[in-house]
Coordinates of C-alpha atoms in Angstrom, one line a residue:
Chain U
M14 CA 110.8 86.9 -17.8
T15 CA 113.3 88.3 -20.1
A16 CA 111.4 91.9 -21.4
V17 CA 111.6 94.7 -19.0
V18 CA 110.0 97.7 -19.2
P19 CA 111.0 99.9 -16.7
E20 CA 107.3 102.1 -16.1
D21 CA 105.4 98.9 -15.5
P22 CA 104.9 98.0 -12.2
T23 CA 104.6 94.5 -12.5
T24 CA 108.0 94.0 -14.7
E25 CA 111.1 92.2 -12.7
M26 CA 113.0 94.8 -10.4
S27 CA 116.4 93.9 -9.0
G28 CA 118.1 94.1 -5.6
W29 CA 116.1 94.8 -2.3
P30 CA 112.7 96.3 -3.9
Q31 CA 112.3 93.2 -5.4
R32 CA 113.5 90.9 -2.3
L33 CA 110.9 93.0 -0.7
R34 CA 108.3 92.8 -2.6
D35 CA 108.4 88.8 -2.7
L36 CA 108.8 88.6 0.9
V37 CA 105.4 90.5 1.2
F38 CA 103.5 88.4 -1.7
S39 CA 105.0 84.9 -0.7
G40 CA 103.5 85.3 2.8
K41 CA 107.0 85.1 4.2
L42 CA 106.5 88.6 5.9
T43 CA 103.9 86.6 8.8
W44 CA 106.8 84.4 9.3
V45 CA 109.5 87.0 10.2
T46 CA 106.6 88.9 12.3
L47 CA 106.0 85.5 14.5
G48 CA 109.4 84.9 14.5
A49 CA 109.8 88.0 16.2
V50 CA 106.8 87.3 18.6
I51 CA 107.7 83.9 19.4
V52 CA 111.5 85.6 20.3
A53 CA 109.9 88.1 22.3
E54 CA 107.7 85.3 24.4
F55 CA 111.1 83.7 24.9
V56 CA 112.6 86.7 26.4
I57 CA 109.5 87.7 28.5
F58 CA 108.8 84.0 29.8
S59 CA 112.5 83.4 31.0
I60 CA 112.3 86.3 33.0
A61 CA 109.0 85.9 34.1
A62 CA 109.6 82.1 35.0
P63 CA 113.0 80.7 35.5
R64 CA 112.3 77.4 35.2
F65 CA 110.6 78.4 31.5
L66 CA 114.3 77.7 29.8
S67 CA 114.9 74.2 31.1
T68 CA 115.0 71.6 28.9
T69 CA 112.3 69.7 30.8
N70 CA 110.1 71.9 30.4
L71 CA 110.3 73.1 26.8
L72 CA 109.7 69.4 25.7
N73 CA 106.7 69.1 28.0
T74 CA 105.6 72.5 25.8
G75 CA 106.3 70.4 23.0
R76 CA 104.3 67.3 24.2
A77 CA 101.4 69.8 25.2
T78 CA 101.3 71.7 21.9
A79 CA 101.7 68.2 19.6
V80 CA 97.9 67.5 19.2
L81 CA 97.4 71.7 18.5
M82 CA 99.6 71.0 15.8
I83 CA 98.1 67.9 14.3
V84 CA 94.6 69.2 14.6
A85 CA 95.5 72.9 12.9
T86 CA 97.7 71.0 10.0
G87 CA 94.1 69.9 8.8
A88 CA 92.5 73.1 9.6
T89 CA 95.1 74.7 7.6
F90 CA 93.9 72.9 4.5
G91 CA 90.1 73.2 5.4
L92 CA 90.5 77.1 5.6
I93 CA 92.6 77.8 2.7
S94 CA 90.2 75.9 0.8
G95 CA 87.4 78.0 2.1
A96 CA 86.1 76.0 4.5
L97 CA 86.8 77.3 8.5
D98 CA 86.2 74.1 10.4
I99 CA 85.5 74.4 13.9
S100 CA 84.3 70.9 14.5
G101 CA 87.9 69.7 15.2
A102 CA 87.8 69.5 19.3
S103 CA 84.8 67.7 19.4
V104 CA 86.0 65.2 16.6
M105 CA 89.2 65.0 18.9
A106 CA 87.1 64.0 21.7
L107 CA 84.7 61.5 19.6
S108 CA 88.0 59.9 17.9
G109 CA 89.4 59.6 21.7
T110 CA 86.8 58.2 23.0
I111 CA 85.9 55.4 20.2
G112 CA 89.9 54.0 20.4
T113 CA 89.6 54.0 24.3
Q114 CA 85.9 51.9 24.5
I115 CA 87.5 49.7 21.9
V116 CA 90.7 49.0 23.9
I117 CA 88.6 48.5 27.3
A118 CA 86.4 46.6 25.6
G119 CA 89.1 43.9 24.8
Y120 CA 90.1 44.5 21.3
P121 CA 93.5 45.3 19.7
A122 CA 94.9 48.9 19.6
S123 CA 95.4 48.4 16.4
L124 CA 91.6 48.4 15.3
A125 CA 91.1 51.2 18.4
I126 CA 93.6 53.6 16.3
L127 CA 91.8 52.5 13.3
A128 CA 88.2 53.0 14.3
A129 CA 89.3 56.5 15.8
I130 CA 90.7 58.0 12.8
A131 CA 88.0 56.3 11.2
S132 CA 85.4 58.6 13.5
G133 CA 87.4 61.8 11.8
F134 CA 86.8 60.9 8.3
G135 CA 83.5 60.2 8.6
A136 CA 82.9 63.3 10.4
G137 CA 84.9 65.1 7.0
L138 CA 82.5 63.3 4.8
V139 CA 79.5 64.4 6.7
N140 CA 80.6 68.1 7.0
G141 CA 81.5 67.6 3.3
F142 CA 78.3 66.4 2.1
V143 CA 76.6 69.1 3.9
V144 CA 78.6 71.9 2.4
V145 CA 78.9 70.2 -1.2
K146 CA 75.6 69.2 -2.0
L147 CA 73.1 71.3 0.5
R148 CA 75.2 74.4 -0.2
V149 CA 75.7 75.3 3.4
N150 CA 78.3 77.4 5.0
P151 CA 81.0 75.5 6.1
L152 CA 81.2 77.3 9.3
V153 CA 77.7 76.3 10.1
A154 CA 77.7 72.8 8.6
T155 CA 81.2 72.4 11.0
L156 CA 79.2 73.9 14.2
G157 CA 76.4 71.4 13.4
M158 CA 79.3 68.4 13.7
L159 CA 80.7 70.2 16.8
G160 CA 77.5 69.7 18.4
I161 CA 76.9 65.8 17.0
A162 CA 80.5 65.0 17.2
L163 CA 80.6 65.7 21.4
G164 CA 77.4 64.2 21.9
L165 CA 78.0 61.2 20.1
A166 CA 81.8 60.8 22.4
F167 CA 79.8 60.9 25.7
I168 CA 77.2 58.4 24.4
V169 CA 80.0 56.5 23.7
D170 CA 81.7 56.7 26.6
G171 CA 78.4 56.1 28.6
G172 CA 78.0 59.7 29.5
S173 CA 80.9 59.7 32.1
G174 CA 82.8 61.8 30.2
I175 CA 85.9 59.6 31.4
A176 CA 87.9 57.0 30.2
G177 CA 86.6 54.7 32.6
N178 CA 89.2 51.5 33.2
L179 CA 92.2 53.3 32.5
R180 CA 94.5 50.8 33.6
Q181 CA 93.7 48.6 29.9
T182 CA 94.5 51.6 27.8
T183 CA 98.0 52.9 29.5
D184 CA 99.7 49.8 28.9
G185 CA 100.4 48.4 25.3
A186 CA 100.1 50.0 21.6
Y187 CA 97.2 52.0 22.2
G188 CA 98.8 54.1 24.6
V189 CA 102.3 54.3 22.9
M190 CA 102.4 58.5 23.3
K191 CA 103.3 58.2 26.5
N192 CA 106.9 57.1 26.1
D193 CA 109.8 59.0 24.7
L194 CA 112.2 58.2 21.9
V195 CA 115.6 58.9 22.2
G196 CA 114.3 61.4 25.1
I197 CA 112.2 63.3 23.1
P198 CA 108.3 63.1 23.6
L199 CA 106.9 60.8 20.9
P200 CA 104.0 63.1 20.7
L201 CA 106.3 65.7 19.7
V202 CA 108.4 63.8 17.0
F203 CA 104.7 62.6 15.9
A204 CA 103.7 66.0 15.6
V205 CA 107.1 67.3 13.7
L206 CA 106.5 64.5 11.1
F207 CA 102.9 65.0 10.4
A208 CA 103.4 69.2 10.3
A209 CA 106.3 68.0 7.5
A210 CA 104.1 65.9 5.4
G211 CA 101.2 68.8 5.8
W212 CA 104.0 71.4 4.5
V213 CA 105.2 68.9 1.4
L214 CA 101.4 68.2 0.8
L215 CA 100.6 71.8 0.7
A216 CA 103.7 73.0 -0.7
K217 CA 104.7 70.7 -3.6
T218 CA 101.7 68.6 -5.0
R219 CA 98.3 69.0 -7.1
F220 CA 96.4 68.6 -3.6
G221 CA 98.2 71.6 -1.9
L222 CA 97.7 74.0 -4.9
Y223 CA 94.0 73.0 -5.8
A224 CA 93.3 74.2 -2.2
Y225 CA 94.5 77.8 -3.1
A226 CA 92.5 77.5 -6.3
V227 CA 89.4 76.0 -4.7
G228 CA 89.6 78.6 -2.0
G229 CA 91.1 81.5 -4.5
N230 CA 87.8 81.4 -7.1
A231 CA 85.9 78.3 -6.7
S232 CA 83.7 79.4 -10.0
A233 CA 87.1 79.9 -12.2
G234 CA 87.6 76.3 -10.7
R235 CA 84.6 74.8 -12.6
S236 CA 85.4 77.0 -15.3
V237 CA 89.0 75.5 -15.9
A238 CA 87.4 71.7 -15.1
L239 CA 88.9 71.0 -11.6
P240 CA 86.4 69.3 -9.8
V241 CA 85.6 71.6 -7.0
D242 CA 82.8 70.1 -5.4
R243 CA 84.8 66.8 -4.8
L244 CA 87.8 68.8 -3.7
R245 CA 86.0 70.7 -1.2
M246 CA 84.8 67.6 0.4
M247 CA 88.3 66.5 0.2
Y248 CA 90.0 68.9 2.3
L249 CA 87.1 68.7 4.7
V250 CA 87.5 64.8 5.4
F251 CA 91.2 65.6 5.4
S252 CA 90.3 68.1 8.2
G253 CA 88.4 65.7 10.0
A254 CA 91.4 62.9 9.7
C255 CA 93.5 65.1 11.1
A256 CA 91.5 66.2 14.3
A257 CA 90.8 62.6 15.0
T258 CA 94.7 61.8 14.3
G259 CA 94.9 64.5 16.9
G260 CA 92.5 63.0 19.4
W261 CA 94.1 59.9 19.2
V262 CA 97.2 61.4 20.2
L263 CA 96.2 63.0 22.9
S264 CA 94.1 59.9 24.3
S265 CA 97.4 57.9 23.7
T266 CA 99.1 60.6 25.6
L267 CA 96.8 60.2 28.6
G268 CA 96.0 56.4 28.9
G269 CA 92.6 56.8 27.8
S270 CA 90.1 59.7 26.9
G271 CA 86.7 59.9 27.2
A272 CA 84.7 62.9 26.3
A273 CA 85.3 65.2 28.7
S274 CA 89.4 65.0 28.2
V275 CA 89.6 67.3 25.0
P276 CA 88.7 71.1 26.5
G277 CA 86.4 72.6 24.1
T278 CA 88.3 75.8 24.1
L279 CA 91.0 74.0 22.3
I280 CA 89.2 75.3 19.1
L281 CA 89.9 78.7 19.4
T282 CA 93.2 77.8 19.9
V283 CA 93.5 76.2 16.6
V284 CA 91.7 78.9 14.5
T285 CA 93.8 81.4 16.3
A286 CA 96.8 79.6 15.4
V287 CA 96.0 78.9 11.7
I288 CA 94.6 82.8 11.4
L289 CA 97.9 83.9 13.3
G290 CA 100.0 81.9 10.6
G291 CA 98.3 83.8 7.9
V292 CA 95.6 81.8 6.5
G293 CA 92.7 84.1 5.3
L294 CA 89.5 83.5 6.5
M295 CA 88.0 83.9 2.9
G296 CA 90.8 81.1 1.3
G297 CA 93.0 81.3 -0.7
T298 CA 96.3 82.3 1.2
G299 CA 98.4 80.8 4.0
T300 CA 100.8 78.6 4.5
M301 CA 102.1 75.7 6.5
G302 CA 105.0 77.5 7.4
G303 CA 102.9 80.3 9.3
T304 CA 100.7 77.6 10.9
I305 CA 103.6 76.0 12.3
L306 CA 104.6 79.3 13.9
G307 CA 101.8 80.2 15.2
V308 CA 101.4 77.1 16.6
I309 CA 104.4 77.7 18.4
V310 CA 103.4 81.1 19.6
L311 CA 100.1 79.8 21.3
G312 CA 102.0 76.2 22.8
V313 CA 104.8 78.7 24.0
L314 CA 102.1 81.5 25.3
E315 CA 100.2 78.4 27.3
N316 CA 103.1 77.1 28.7
G317 CA 104.8 80.6 29.8
M318 CA 101.7 82.0 31.1
T319 CA 101.2 78.7 33.5
L320 CA 104.7 79.1 34.9
A321 CA 104.4 82.7 35.4
G322 CA 101.3 81.8 37.4
W323 CA 98.4 83.1 35.1
P324 CA 95.2 81.3 35.8
T325 CA 93.7 79.8 32.6
F326 CA 91.1 81.7 32.2
Y327 CA 93.4 84.7 31.6
Q328 CA 94.7 82.4 29.2
Y329 CA 91.2 82.2 27.6
V330 CA 91.2 85.9 27.3
V331 CA 94.9 86.1 25.6
E332 CA 94.3 84.0 23.2
G333 CA 90.4 85.5 22.1
L334 CA 92.4 89.0 21.9
L335 CA 95.2 87.0 19.7
L336 CA 92.6 86.1 17.2
L337 CA 90.8 89.2 17.3
L338 CA 94.2 91.0 16.3
A339 CA 95.1 88.5 13.6
V340 CA 91.8 88.6 11.9
G341 CA 91.9 92.5 12.6
L342 CA 95.3 92.6 10.9
E343 CA 94.1 90.9 7.7
A344 CA 91.0 92.9 7.5
V345 CA 92.8 96.0 7.2
R346 CA 95.0 94.5 4.7
T347 CA 92.3 93.1 2.6
G348 CA 89.7 95.2 3.0
G349 CA 87.7 93.8 5.4
Y350 CA 83.9 92.7 6.0
R351 CA 81.6 94.3 4.2
Chain C
M13 CA 74.4 88.7 -48.8
N14 CA 73.1 86.9 -45.7
E15 CA 73.9 83.3 -46.3
H16 CA 72.5 80.5 -43.4
A17 CA 75.0 78.1 -42.3
S18 CA 75.5 75.2 -45.3
P19 CA 73.7 71.6 -44.7
N20 CA 76.4 69.3 -43.0
G21 CA 78.3 67.2 -44.9
N22 CA 78.3 63.8 -42.8
G23 CA 81.7 62.4 -42.2
S24 CA 83.4 63.9 -44.8
S25 CA 86.8 65.7 -44.5
R26 CA 85.9 68.3 -45.7
A27 CA 83.0 69.2 -43.2
P28 CA 83.5 72.0 -41.1
L29 CA 85.7 72.1 -38.1
L30 CA 82.6 72.4 -35.7
Q31 CA 79.0 72.1 -36.4
L32 CA 76.0 73.0 -34.0
R33 CA 72.3 71.8 -34.9
G34 CA 69.3 73.0 -33.8
I35 CA 70.7 73.8 -30.6
C36 CA 67.6 75.0 -28.1
R37 CA 68.3 76.0 -24.6
S38 CA 65.5 77.7 -22.1
F39 CA 65.8 78.8 -18.5
G40 CA 62.1 79.1 -17.4
H41 CA 60.3 80.5 -19.9
V42 CA 63.1 82.3 -21.6
R43 CA 64.3 80.9 -24.8
A44 CA 67.8 81.6 -24.2
V45 CA 68.7 79.8 -27.7
H46 CA 66.6 78.8 -29.8
E47 CA 67.1 76.1 -33.0
V48 CA 70.7 77.5 -33.7
D49 CA 72.7 76.4 -36.2
V50 CA 76.6 77.0 -36.6
D51 CA 79.3 76.6 -38.7
L52 CA 83.3 77.0 -37.9
Q53 CA 85.5 76.6 -40.2
R54 CA 89.5 75.5 -39.6
N55 CA 91.5 78.3 -38.9
E56 CA 88.6 80.9 -38.9
I57 CA 87.6 83.5 -36.8
L58 CA 83.7 83.7 -36.4
G59 CA 82.8 86.8 -35.1
I60 CA 79.1 86.6 -32.9
V61 CA 77.4 90.0 -32.5
G62 CA 74.1 90.4 -30.9
D63 CA 72.3 92.5 -28.4
N64 CA 72.2 91.9 -24.1
G65 CA 70.5 88.9 -23.7
A66 CA 70.6 87.6 -27.4
G67 CA 72.2 84.3 -26.3
K68 CA 75.6 84.7 -27.3
S69 CA 77.1 83.8 -24.1
T70 CA 74.7 80.7 -23.5
L71 CA 75.5 79.4 -26.7
M72 CA 79.3 79.6 -26.1
K73 CA 79.0 77.8 -23.0
I74 CA 77.1 75.0 -24.6
I75 CA 80.3 74.5 -26.6
A76 CA 82.4 75.0 -23.7
G77 CA 80.5 72.2 -21.9
T78 CA 79.5 74.8 -18.8
V79 CA 75.7 74.4 -20.0
S80 CA 74.0 72.1 -21.3
P81 CA 71.7 72.3 -24.1
D82 CA 67.9 71.2 -24.3
S83 CA 67.9 69.5 -27.5
G84 CA 70.1 70.0 -30.8
R85 CA 73.5 68.3 -31.9
I86 CA 77.3 69.2 -31.7
L87 CA 79.4 67.4 -34.2
M88 CA 83.3 67.8 -34.8
N89 CA 84.5 67.0 -38.2
G90 CA 81.4 65.9 -38.9
E91 CA 81.4 63.3 -36.6
P92 CA 78.9 63.9 -33.7
V93 CA 80.8 64.8 -29.9
E94 CA 79.1 64.4 -26.4
I95 CA 80.3 67.5 -24.5
T96 CA 78.1 67.3 -21.0
T97 CA 80.7 68.9 -19.1
A98 CA 83.9 71.3 -18.8
Q99 CA 86.0 68.5 -18.9
D100 CA 84.7 67.3 -22.4
S101 CA 85.3 70.0 -24.4
R102 CA 88.7 70.5 -23.1
R103 CA 89.3 66.8 -24.1
L104 CA 88.1 67.8 -27.3
G105 CA 90.8 70.6 -28.1
I106 CA 88.1 73.2 -27.0
E107 CA 89.1 76.0 -24.5
M108 CA 86.8 79.0 -23.5
I109 CA 87.8 82.4 -21.9
Y110 CA 85.1 83.8 -19.7
Q111 CA 84.3 87.1 -19.5
D112 CA 85.4 87.3 -16.0
L113 CA 88.5 85.5 -17.3
A114 CA 88.0 82.7 -14.6
L115 CA 91.8 83.4 -13.4
F116 CA 92.7 82.8 -9.7
D117 CA 94.6 86.1 -8.3
N118 CA 95.9 83.9 -5.2
L119 CA 98.0 81.9 -7.8
D120 CA 101.5 82.8 -9.4
V121 CA 100.8 83.3 -13.5
A122 CA 102.7 80.0 -14.3
A123 CA 100.0 78.1 -11.9
N124 CA 97.1 79.9 -13.7
V125 CA 98.4 79.0 -17.3
F126 CA 99.1 75.3 -16.1
I127 CA 96.1 74.8 -13.3
G128 CA 94.5 71.4 -14.3
R129 CA 97.1 70.3 -16.2
E130 CA 100.0 70.6 -14.3
P131 CA 103.1 68.6 -15.0
T132 CA 103.9 66.5 -12.1
R133 CA 106.3 63.5 -10.9
G134 CA 106.4 60.7 -8.7
L135 CA 102.8 59.5 -7.0
P136 CA 99.8 59.9 -9.0
S137 CA 96.9 62.2 -9.5
L138 CA 96.4 64.6 -6.7
L139 CA 99.6 63.3 -5.0
G140 CA 101.6 64.1 -7.6
F141 CA 104.6 66.2 -6.8
L142 CA 104.3 69.6 -9.0
E143 CA 107.1 70.2 -11.2
R144 CA 107.6 74.0 -10.6
R145 CA 110.8 75.0 -11.8
R146 CA 109.4 73.5 -15.4
M147 CA 106.0 75.3 -15.0
H148 CA 107.6 78.5 -14.6
R149 CA 109.9 77.8 -17.6
E150 CA 107.6 76.9 -20.0
A151 CA 104.9 79.6 -18.9
A152 CA 107.8 82.2 -19.2
A153 CA 108.3 80.7 -22.8
L154 CA 104.6 80.3 -23.7
L155 CA 104.5 84.3 -22.8
E156 CA 107.9 85.6 -24.6
R157 CA 106.6 83.4 -27.8
L158 CA 102.9 85.7 -27.7
N159 CA 104.9 88.5 -27.2
I160 CA 102.9 89.0 -23.5
M161 CA 105.0 91.3 -21.7
I162 CA 104.7 90.3 -17.4
G163 CA 107.8 90.6 -15.5
S164 CA 107.6 87.2 -14.1
T165 CA 105.7 84.2 -14.2
R166 CA 106.0 84.3 -9.9
L167 CA 103.7 87.1 -9.8
P168 CA 100.2 86.4 -8.5
V169 CA 97.7 86.9 -11.0
G170 CA 96.1 89.7 -9.0
V171 CA 98.7 92.2 -9.1
L172 CA 98.3 92.5 -12.8
S173 CA 96.9 95.1 -14.9
G174 CA 93.7 93.8 -16.9
G175 CA 95.2 93.7 -20.2
Q176 CA 98.0 91.5 -18.7
R177 CA 95.3 89.2 -17.0
Q178 CA 93.2 88.9 -20.3
M179 CA 96.5 88.0 -21.9
V180 CA 97.4 85.4 -19.4
A181 CA 93.8 84.1 -20.0
I182 CA 94.7 83.5 -23.7
A183 CA 98.3 82.5 -22.8
R184 CA 96.2 79.5 -20.7
A185 CA 93.8 78.9 -23.2
V186 CA 96.6 78.3 -26.3
A187 CA 99.0 76.6 -23.8
F188 CA 98.2 73.1 -24.7
E189 CA 97.6 72.9 -28.3
E190 CA 95.8 69.7 -29.8
N191 CA 94.1 68.7 -32.7
N192 CA 91.3 70.4 -33.4
H193 CA 92.0 73.3 -31.2
I194 CA 89.2 76.0 -30.9
L195 CA 89.5 79.0 -28.8
L196 CA 86.1 80.4 -27.8
M197 CA 86.2 83.7 -26.3
D198 CA 83.4 85.9 -24.5
E199 CA 84.2 90.0 -24.6
P200 CA 88.0 89.8 -25.2
S201 CA 88.2 93.5 -24.7
A202 CA 85.2 94.6 -22.5
A203 CA 86.8 96.1 -19.8
L204 CA 90.4 97.3 -21.4
G205 CA 91.3 100.5 -22.2
A206 CA 91.9 101.3 -26.1
T207 CA 95.7 100.7 -25.7
E208 CA 95.2 97.2 -23.8
S209 CA 92.2 96.4 -26.4
A210 CA 94.6 96.8 -29.1
T211 CA 97.2 94.4 -27.7
V212 CA 94.9 91.8 -27.1
T213 CA 93.3 92.3 -30.7
E214 CA 96.8 92.2 -31.8
L215 CA 97.4 89.0 -29.7
I216 CA 94.3 87.5 -31.0
R217 CA 95.7 88.2 -34.6
D218 CA 99.0 86.2 -33.6
I219 CA 97.6 83.2 -32.3
R220 CA 95.7 82.6 -35.4
G221 CA 98.7 82.0 -37.5
D222 CA 99.0 78.5 -35.0
G223 CA 96.0 77.4 -36.3
L224 CA 93.7 78.0 -34.2
S225 CA 89.8 78.3 -34.9
I226 CA 88.7 81.1 -33.0
M227 CA 84.8 82.1 -31.8
I228 CA 84.7 85.5 -30.6
I229 CA 82.0 87.6 -29.0
S230 CA 81.9 91.1 -28.8
H231 CA 80.0 94.2 -28.8
R232 CA 82.7 96.3 -30.7
I233 CA 81.2 96.0 -34.1
P234 CA 83.9 97.9 -35.9
E235 CA 86.2 95.7 -33.8
V236 CA 85.0 92.6 -34.9
L237 CA 85.0 93.2 -38.7
D238 CA 88.3 94.2 -38.5
L239 CA 89.2 90.7 -37.0
A240 CA 87.0 87.8 -38.1
D241 CA 86.2 86.5 -41.3
R242 CA 82.5 85.8 -40.6
V243 CA 80.2 87.9 -38.5
M244 CA 77.3 85.8 -36.8
V245 CA 74.5 87.9 -36.0
M246 CA 71.9 86.6 -33.1
K247 CA 68.4 88.2 -31.7
R248 CA 66.4 86.6 -28.7
G249 CA 68.3 83.4 -29.2
E250 CA 67.9 83.0 -32.8
H251 CA 70.7 83.1 -35.6
V252 CA 69.6 86.0 -37.4
A253 CA 72.5 85.9 -40.3
T254 CA 75.7 85.3 -41.1
L255 CA 77.8 87.9 -42.7
D256 CA 81.2 88.0 -44.6
A257 CA 82.8 90.2 -42.7
R258 CA 84.7 92.0 -45.7
S259 CA 81.6 92.7 -47.5
T260 CA 79.5 93.9 -44.9
S261 CA 79.2 97.2 -42.8
V262 CA 79.1 98.4 -39.2
E263 CA 75.5 99.7 -40.1
E264 CA 74.3 96.3 -41.7
C265 CA 75.2 94.9 -38.5
V266 CA 73.4 97.1 -36.0
N267 CA 70.3 97.0 -37.9
L268 CA 70.3 93.2 -38.0
I269 CA 71.2 93.2 -34.3
V270 CA 68.2 95.9 -33.6
A271 CA 65.5 94.7 -36.5
G272 CA 66.6 91.2 -36.8
A273 CA 66.3 91.7 -40.5
P274 CA 68.2 93.9 -43.2
A275 CA 66.8 97.5 -42.8
A276 CA 63.5 97.9 -45.0
T277 CA 64.5 101.3 -46.0
G278 CA 68.2 100.1 -47.3
Q279 CA 69.3 98.5 -50.6
A280 CA 69.1 95.1 -48.7

């Protein structure tokens, strides 16, 4: 740190060149870009839809985006560790359906919530096993789980796709997310705390550092005696548990849910948010801060477009374009797919 | 001039630091390493030379625990030890610097130095909070002690030059000194230019003073003769000879590497 050799490009610089370089290396440039996009969204939507800037609408946006935030937190860990987990939306459906049916069957809400989240652990364990033991590409492994979990959700709710007897699940602890906390929707409060915990876990702990290590260079991980396979499995289990938690929050907000309560395109939104936030497709890069901003970009976009009177199917097109844009920019930066 | 490894003195404090006895390893029908005996003395630099496919890297990976032998014994200070994983060898104070360096380009210099052994606070194990400031402080002190010039420990390793990367790998390997510290190096200067290679050689000479024993694989025979105390020649998985680096010559080494025996026309 003390040795300064001016002609060496990797020595310490001072002033703005150093700050600019730190900005690029730390991934904070993504944050600046996304911040600008969010500001632009606010300007455009507040002009296009006068109701957009009302407190009620912003809180509604927060409520509607909370689930995306929770699932994206798990997907961030998964993708940084090198596994693109696309089973999230199906795992959410399974989790919400299991929780709902347990409440309808008359068991306590605590058991229903535990079982709902446990289903995500189970799905993550299976994903992890297939990836680590059978050496299947994570995208394909979780594609299998996408089908399995959704099918299981339909089996659990008797093939109806809906919650069934709604009244029982609306009341009591299972439906707690319908409430507000000092005027703020509880799902929003929960999602903010969840994302903050995810941030700390990723940026400050060994668990977070090893996600970057395993995703950056798995064979180096083995060389320095990291338990690479066990870690990879853990990140997929974590991702599954986050998705299941999101599934319960959605189910709770709706007062019970069935297999069809989770829009299948939600996984498009999750993956778009995470990649927009700067998590590289090849693993090893990205931050929770980026994911949070990516989630806000998409949450505001959905709400604003709806208020401005754009039908949902246009939103899909815009989201898909955004995903391609984010991936395209990453490809330019890293040299791309070969 | 050719002396084979001496017989082991069991349990005695005079026993070599590391002994391999009858190490064999095959990959399918290929005998990568066959009945190899090696002694590594304390504070010694042992060079390993041989053609491609002579079994040098496999032998080193067996010591590092990333390849397991089919048969044979490993002893440290005359006591048999079990090395079946990379964790085992690390615990015994054996560090290996791989040909590909095993660095994480996406992590900063400090994280690369500490990976797997980060100082943490609070919760145990994986949930422990990284003491990043301490990691940067200690990594910077380590680089300074080793005379390694890298602007900042916050730089991702991916932006460093080949020589700097090599030196980060060496710094990581010597960062945690324990008893019986052994450093295994597979082609430390293969991918480097002349100047960088000289810097790395200098660094290896420096760290040897810290009580390290080093095994080093290299294709550059003059460099090995310059650096090592003894040179072990391998051919087709077998230990052909061990030479005293001061009294042998490049020609003798090359003859042994090619012919597996001292040149017939020579004065051997």
